[in-house]
PDB file of C-alpha atoms in Angstrom:
ATOM      1  CA  UNK A 245     131.474  82.884  88.495  1.00  0.00           C
ATOM      2  CA  UNK A 246     131.634  84.371  92.032  1.00  0.00           C
ATOM      3  CA  UNK A 247     130.812  87.870  93.192  1.00  0.00           C
ATOM      4  CA  UNK A 248     133.102  90.612  91.959  1.00  0.00           C
ATOM      5  CA  UNK A 249     134.507  93.238  94.283  1.00  0.00           C
ATOM      6  CA  UNK A 250     133.070  96.087  92.182  1.00  0.00           C
ATOM      7  CA  UNK A 251     129.656  95.704  90.564  1.00  0.00           C
ATOM      8  CA  UNK A 252     130.517  98.224  87.840  1.00  0.00           C
ATOM      9  CA  UNK A 253     128.292 101.201  87.126  1.00  0.00           C
ATOM     10  CA  UNK A 254     125.436  99.800  89.181  1.00  0.00           C
ATOM     11  CA  UNK A 255     125.433 100.412  92.945  1.00  0.00           C
ATOM     12  CA  UNK A 256     126.070  97.699  95.511  1.00  0.00           C
ATOM     13  CA  UNK A 257     122.927  96.080  96.892  1.00  0.00           C
ATOM     14  CA  UNK A 258     122.105  94.325 100.177  1.00  0.00           C
ATOM     15  CA  UNK A 259     123.125  90.926  98.742  1.00  0.00           C
ATOM     16  CA  UNK A 260     126.616  92.322  98.209  1.00  0.00           C
ATOM     17  CA  UNK A 261     127.045  93.576 101.788  1.00  0.00           C
ATOM     18  CA  UNK A 262     129.708  90.931 102.431  1.00  0.00           C
ATOM     19  CA  UNK A 263     132.007  92.442  99.794  1.00  0.00           C
ATOM     20  CA  UNK A 264     131.260  96.099 100.546  1.00  0.00           C
ATOM     21  CA  UNK A 265     133.857  97.638 102.840  1.00  0.00           C
ATOM     22  CA  UNK A 266     135.880 100.731 103.585  1.00  0.00           C
ATOM     23  CA  UNK A 267     133.213 103.153 104.807  1.00  0.00           C
ATOM     24  CA  UNK A 268     132.820 102.034 108.413  1.00  0.00           C
ATOM     25  CA  UNK A 269     132.779 105.569 109.880  1.00  0.00           C
ATOM     26  CA  UNK A 270     130.062 106.667 107.465  1.00  0.00           C
ATOM     27  CA  UNK A 271     128.059 103.515 108.176  1.00  0.00           C
ATOM     28  CA  UNK A 272     128.343 104.028 111.939  1.00  0.00           C
ATOM     29  CA  UNK A 273     127.282 107.681 111.733  1.00  0.00           C
ATOM     30  CA  UNK A 274     124.281 106.904 109.564  1.00  0.00           C
ATOM     31  CA  UNK A 275     123.192 103.996 111.773  1.00  0.00           C
ATOM     32  CA  UNK A 276     123.250 106.314 114.777  1.00  0.00           C
ATOM     33  CA  UNK A 277     121.372 109.063 112.931  1.00  0.00           C
ATOM     34  CA  UNK A 278     118.680 106.660 111.740  1.00  0.00           C
ATOM     35  CA  UNK A 279     118.050 105.510 115.305  1.00  0.00           C
ATOM     36  CA  UNK A 280     117.976 109.060 116.711  1.00  0.00           C
ATOM     37  CA  UNK A 281     116.418 111.263 114.030  1.00  0.00           C
ATOM     38  CA  UNK A 282     113.059 110.991 112.339  1.00  0.00           C
ATOM     39  CA  UNK A 283     114.217 112.341 108.957  1.00  0.00           C
ATOM     40  CA  UNK A 284     117.655 112.336 107.358  1.00  0.00           C
ATOM     41  CA  UNK A 285     118.745 113.773 104.042  1.00  0.00           C
ATOM     42  CA  UNK A 286     121.837 112.264 102.447  1.00  0.00           C
ATOM     43  CA  UNK A 287     122.985 114.101  99.360  1.00  0.00           C
ATOM     44  CA  UNK A 288     126.087 114.533  97.262  1.00  0.00           C
ATOM     45  CA  UNK A 289     127.161 114.528  93.647  1.00  0.00           C
ATOM     46  CA  UNK A 290     126.033 111.674  91.456  1.00  0.00           C
ATOM     47  CA  UNK A 291     128.236 108.593  91.459  1.00  0.00           C
ATOM     48  CA  UNK A 292     129.851 109.028  94.881  1.00  0.00           C
ATOM     49  CA  UNK A 293     128.252 105.915  96.359  1.00  0.00           C
ATOM     50  CA  UNK A 294     125.228 107.065  98.356  1.00  0.00           C
ATOM     51  CA  UNK A 295     123.086 104.134  97.211  1.00  0.00           C
ATOM     52  CA  UNK A 296     125.876 101.604  97.807  1.00  0.00           C
ATOM     53  CA  UNK A 297     126.559 103.045 101.266  1.00  0.00           C
ATOM     54  CA  UNK A 298     122.912 102.701 102.242  1.00  0.00           C
ATOM     55  CA  UNK A 299     122.002  99.435 100.518  1.00  0.00           C
ATOM     56  CA  UNK A 300     125.161  97.405 101.222  1.00  0.00           C
ATOM     57  CA  UNK A 301     126.548  99.222 104.254  1.00  0.00           C
ATOM     58  CA  UNK A 302     123.834 100.702 106.455  1.00  0.00           C
ATOM     59  CA  UNK A 303     120.556  98.845 105.863  1.00  0.00           C
ATOM     60  CA  UNK A 304     121.945  95.322 106.437  1.00  0.00           C
ATOM     61  CA  UNK A 305     123.289  96.508 109.826  1.00  0.00           C
ATOM     62  CA  UNK A 306     120.062  98.049 111.114  1.00  0.00           C
ATOM     63  CA  UNK A 307     118.673  96.485 114.300  1.00  0.00           C
ATOM     64  CA  UNK A 308     116.173  93.668 113.759  1.00  0.00           C
ATOM     65  CA  UNK A 309     113.240  95.879 114.742  1.00  0.00           C
ATOM     66  CA  UNK A 310     113.808  98.093 111.668  1.00  0.00           C
ATOM     67  CA  UNK A 311     112.181  97.170 108.372  1.00  0.00           C
ATOM     68  CA  UNK A 312     113.907  99.061 105.547  1.00  0.00           C
ATOM     69  CA  UNK A 313     111.736 100.002 102.577  1.00  0.00           C
ATOM     70  CA  UNK A 314     114.016 101.060  99.700  1.00  0.00           C
ATOM     71  CA  UNK A 315     112.018 103.056  97.174  1.00  0.00           C
ATOM     72  CA  UNK A 316     113.623 104.008  93.899  1.00  0.00           C
ATOM     73  CA  UNK A 317     111.768 106.698  92.015  1.00  0.00           C
ATOM     74  CA  UNK A 318     111.857 106.763  88.242  1.00  0.00           C
ATOM     75  CA  UNK A 319     111.182 109.616  85.839  1.00  0.00           C
ATOM     76  CA  UNK A 320     107.571 110.105  84.837  1.00  0.00           C
ATOM     77  CA  UNK A 321     106.593 108.313  81.679  1.00  0.00           C
ATOM     78  CA  UNK A 322     103.181 107.901  80.107  1.00  0.00           C
ATOM     79  CA  UNK A 323     101.285 105.183  81.984  1.00  0.00           C
ATOM     80  CA  UNK A 324     103.893 104.969  84.772  1.00  0.00           C
ATOM     81  CA  UNK A 325     102.832 104.444  88.362  1.00  0.00           C
ATOM     82  CA  UNK A 326     102.567 107.571  90.468  1.00  0.00           C
ATOM     83  CA  UNK A 327     105.017 108.151  93.315  1.00  0.00           C
ATOM     84  CA  UNK A 328     102.321 107.116  95.836  1.00  0.00           C
ATOM     85  CA  UNK A 329     101.652 103.903  93.901  1.00  0.00           C
ATOM     86  CA  UNK A 330     105.405 103.239  93.778  1.00  0.00           C
ATOM     87  CA  UNK A 331     105.700 103.521  97.558  1.00  0.00           C
ATOM     88  CA  UNK A 332     102.721 101.197  98.143  1.00  0.00           C
ATOM     89  CA  UNK A 333     104.044  98.652  95.619  1.00  0.00           C
ATOM     90  CA  UNK A 334     107.481  98.690  97.273  1.00  0.00           C
ATOM     91  CA  UNK A 335     105.964  98.328 100.745  1.00  0.00           C
ATOM     92  CA  UNK A 336     103.965  95.307  99.570  1.00  0.00           C
ATOM     93  CA  UNK A 337     107.064  93.757  98.013  1.00  0.00           C
ATOM     94  CA  UNK A 338     108.633  93.805 101.494  1.00  0.00           C
ATOM     95  CA  UNK A 339     105.694  92.898 103.745  1.00  0.00           C
ATOM     96  CA  UNK A 340     103.363  91.080 101.335  1.00  0.00           C
ATOM     97  CA  UNK A 341     100.012  91.993  99.830  1.00  0.00           C
ATOM     98  CA  UNK A 342      98.078  94.053 102.328  1.00  0.00           C
ATOM     99  CA  UNK A 343      94.642  93.545 100.792  1.00  0.00           C
ATOM    100  CA  UNK A 344      94.640  89.869 101.848  1.00  0.00           C
ATOM    101  CA  UNK A 345      94.128  90.706 105.527  1.00  0.00           C
ATOM    102  CA  UNK A 346      91.123  92.953 106.114  1.00  0.00           C
ATOM    103  CA  UNK A 347      90.736  92.309 109.838  1.00  0.00           C
ATOM    104  CA  UNK A 348      92.789  95.189 111.205  1.00  0.00           C
ATOM    105  CA  UNK A 349      91.347  98.113 113.105  1.00  0.00           C
ATOM    106  CA  UNK A 350      92.182 100.484 110.241  1.00  0.00           C
ATOM    107  CA  UNK A 351      90.103  98.329 107.889  1.00  0.00           C
ATOM    108  CA  UNK A 352      87.157  98.531 110.263  1.00  0.00           C
ATOM    109  CA  UNK A 353      87.578 102.312 110.517  1.00  0.00           C
ATOM    110  CA  UNK A 354      87.853 102.905 106.776  1.00  0.00           C
ATOM    111  CA  UNK A 355      85.641 100.096 105.526  1.00  0.00           C
ATOM    112  CA  UNK A 356      85.228  99.968 101.766  1.00  0.00           C
ATOM    113  CA  UNK A 357      86.069 103.640 101.203  1.00  0.00           C
ATOM    114  CA  UNK A 358      88.918 103.324  98.685  1.00  0.00           C
ATOM    115  CA  UNK A 359      89.520 107.096  98.812  1.00  0.00           C
ATOM    116  CA  UNK A 360      90.732 106.744 102.407  1.00  0.00           C
ATOM    117  CA  UNK A 361      93.424 104.197 101.498  1.00  0.00           C
ATOM    118  CA  UNK A 362      96.412 106.509 101.749  1.00  0.00           C
ATOM    119  CA  UNK A 363     100.071 105.899 102.549  1.00  0.00           C
ATOM    120  CA  UNK A 364      99.128 106.271 106.212  1.00  0.00           C
ATOM    121  CA  UNK A 365      96.524 103.505 105.840  1.00  0.00           C
ATOM    122  CA  UNK A 366      98.924 101.076 104.121  1.00  0.00           C
ATOM    123  CA  UNK A 367     101.803 101.666 106.534  1.00  0.00           C
ATOM    124  CA  UNK A 368      99.594 101.531 109.632  1.00  0.00           C
ATOM    125  CA  UNK A 369      98.083  98.284 108.366  1.00  0.00           C
ATOM    126  CA  UNK A 370     101.543  96.840 107.620  1.00  0.00           C
ATOM    127  CA  UNK A 371     102.720  97.926 111.073  1.00  0.00           C
ATOM    128  CA  UNK A 372      99.750  96.285 112.796  1.00  0.00           C
ATOM    129  CA  UNK A 373     100.222  93.032 110.879  1.00  0.00           C
ATOM    130  CA  UNK A 374     104.020  93.012 111.423  1.00  0.00           C
ATOM    131  CA  UNK A 375     103.676  93.676 115.146  1.00  0.00           C
ATOM    132  CA  UNK A 376     100.998  90.996 115.440  1.00  0.00           C
ATOM    133  CA  UNK A 377     103.319  88.495 113.736  1.00  0.00           C
ATOM    134  CA  UNK A 378     106.237  89.542 115.957  1.00  0.00           C
ATOM    135  CA  UNK A 379     104.209  88.743 119.079  1.00  0.00           C
ATOM    136  CA  UNK A 380     106.105  89.875 122.150  1.00  0.00           C
ATOM    137  CA  UNK A 381     109.103  91.049 120.114  1.00  0.00           C
ATOM    138  CA  UNK A 382     110.041  94.701 119.645  1.00  0.00           C
ATOM    139  CA  UNK A 383     107.696  96.967 117.703  1.00  0.00           C
ATOM    140  CA  UNK A 384     108.632  97.131 114.028  1.00  0.00           C
ATOM    141  CA  UNK A 385     109.888 100.446 112.655  1.00  0.00           C
ATOM    142  CA  UNK A 386     109.503 101.077 108.946  1.00  0.00           C
ATOM    143  CA  UNK A 387     112.464 102.963 107.526  1.00  0.00           C
ATOM    144  CA  UNK A 388     111.802 104.635 104.187  1.00  0.00           C
ATOM    145  CA  UNK A 389     114.832 105.095 101.940  1.00  0.00           C
ATOM    146  CA  UNK A 390     114.177 107.118  98.796  1.00  0.00           C
ATOM    147  CA  UNK A 391     116.665 106.834  95.941  1.00  0.00           C
ATOM    148  CA  UNK A 392     116.593 109.140  92.927  1.00  0.00           C
ATOM    149  CA  UNK A 393     114.173 111.398  94.825  1.00  0.00           C
ATOM    150  CA  UNK A 394     114.781 114.178  92.309  1.00  0.00           C
ATOM    151  CA  UNK A 395     112.759 112.148  89.768  1.00  0.00           C
ATOM    152  CA  UNK A 396     109.653 113.108  91.756  1.00  0.00           C
ATOM    153  CA  UNK A 397     109.788 116.504  90.067  1.00  0.00           C
ATOM    154  CA  UNK A 398     109.299 114.995  86.612  1.00  0.00           C
ATOM    155  CA  UNK A 399     105.693 114.140  87.545  1.00  0.00           C
ATOM    156  CA  UNK A 400     102.640 116.353  87.036  1.00  0.00           C
ATOM    157  CA  UNK A 401     101.980 118.878  89.795  1.00  0.00           C
ATOM    158  CA  UNK A 402      98.922 116.986  91.074  1.00  0.00           C
ATOM    159  CA  UNK A 403     100.976 113.794  91.539  1.00  0.00           C
ATOM    160  CA  UNK A 404     103.690 115.738  93.383  1.00  0.00           C
ATOM    161  CA  UNK A 405     101.120 117.483  95.608  1.00  0.00           C
ATOM    162  CA  UNK A 406      99.340 114.199  96.380  1.00  0.00           C
ATOM    163  CA  UNK A 407     102.644 112.526  97.262  1.00  0.00           C
ATOM    164  CA  UNK A 408     103.730 115.468  99.396  1.00  0.00           C
ATOM    165  CA  UNK A 409     100.422 115.520 101.302  1.00  0.00           C
ATOM    166  CA  UNK A 410     100.356 111.764 101.899  1.00  0.00           C
ATOM    167  CA  UNK A 411     104.028 111.596 102.926  1.00  0.00           C
ATOM    168  CA  UNK A 412     103.463 114.474 105.355  1.00  0.00           C
ATOM    169  CA  UNK A 413     100.441 112.701 106.882  1.00  0.00           C
ATOM    170  CA  UNK A 414     102.434 109.476 107.180  1.00  0.00           C
ATOM    171  CA  UNK A 415     105.453 111.038 108.853  1.00  0.00           C
ATOM    172  CA  UNK A 416     103.999 113.914 110.849  1.00  0.00           C
ATOM    173  CA  UNK A 417     100.409 113.120 111.828  1.00  0.00           C
TER     174      UNK A 417
END
């Protein structure tokens, strides 16, 4: 059976970009914003197609130098990964395991100190490896896309504070 025009209650994904259509103005505006602004907040009522717009409309059309990292947060459950762990796991699903290559400058700076392995560390390492692999090509730009961000607030305060601090350091410092 082929792809259906509407996936049902689930949002469109990047593999369905070829059947997603009808929101060209929104796609164009968001593509421009992503390339101009450092942070963008897209919000509306549930079920209006934000995830589909991003996953099937915008992200597949980003310039080649952009590496989208789509992070879906889930409600806190006993034994669940923290928001920071979720971001790292998603990053590694896109760029590969980062602990395999320990020859970057950030590894030499941090050494074996596991406490220093923050979001900044993992993204800087991924950026160094990606740019090294790209050679003379354009510098890679990681684009974080958070879905269901409101689920962050179901986590304990210490997990929220840790995530907030590490995300701030990643984006602002």
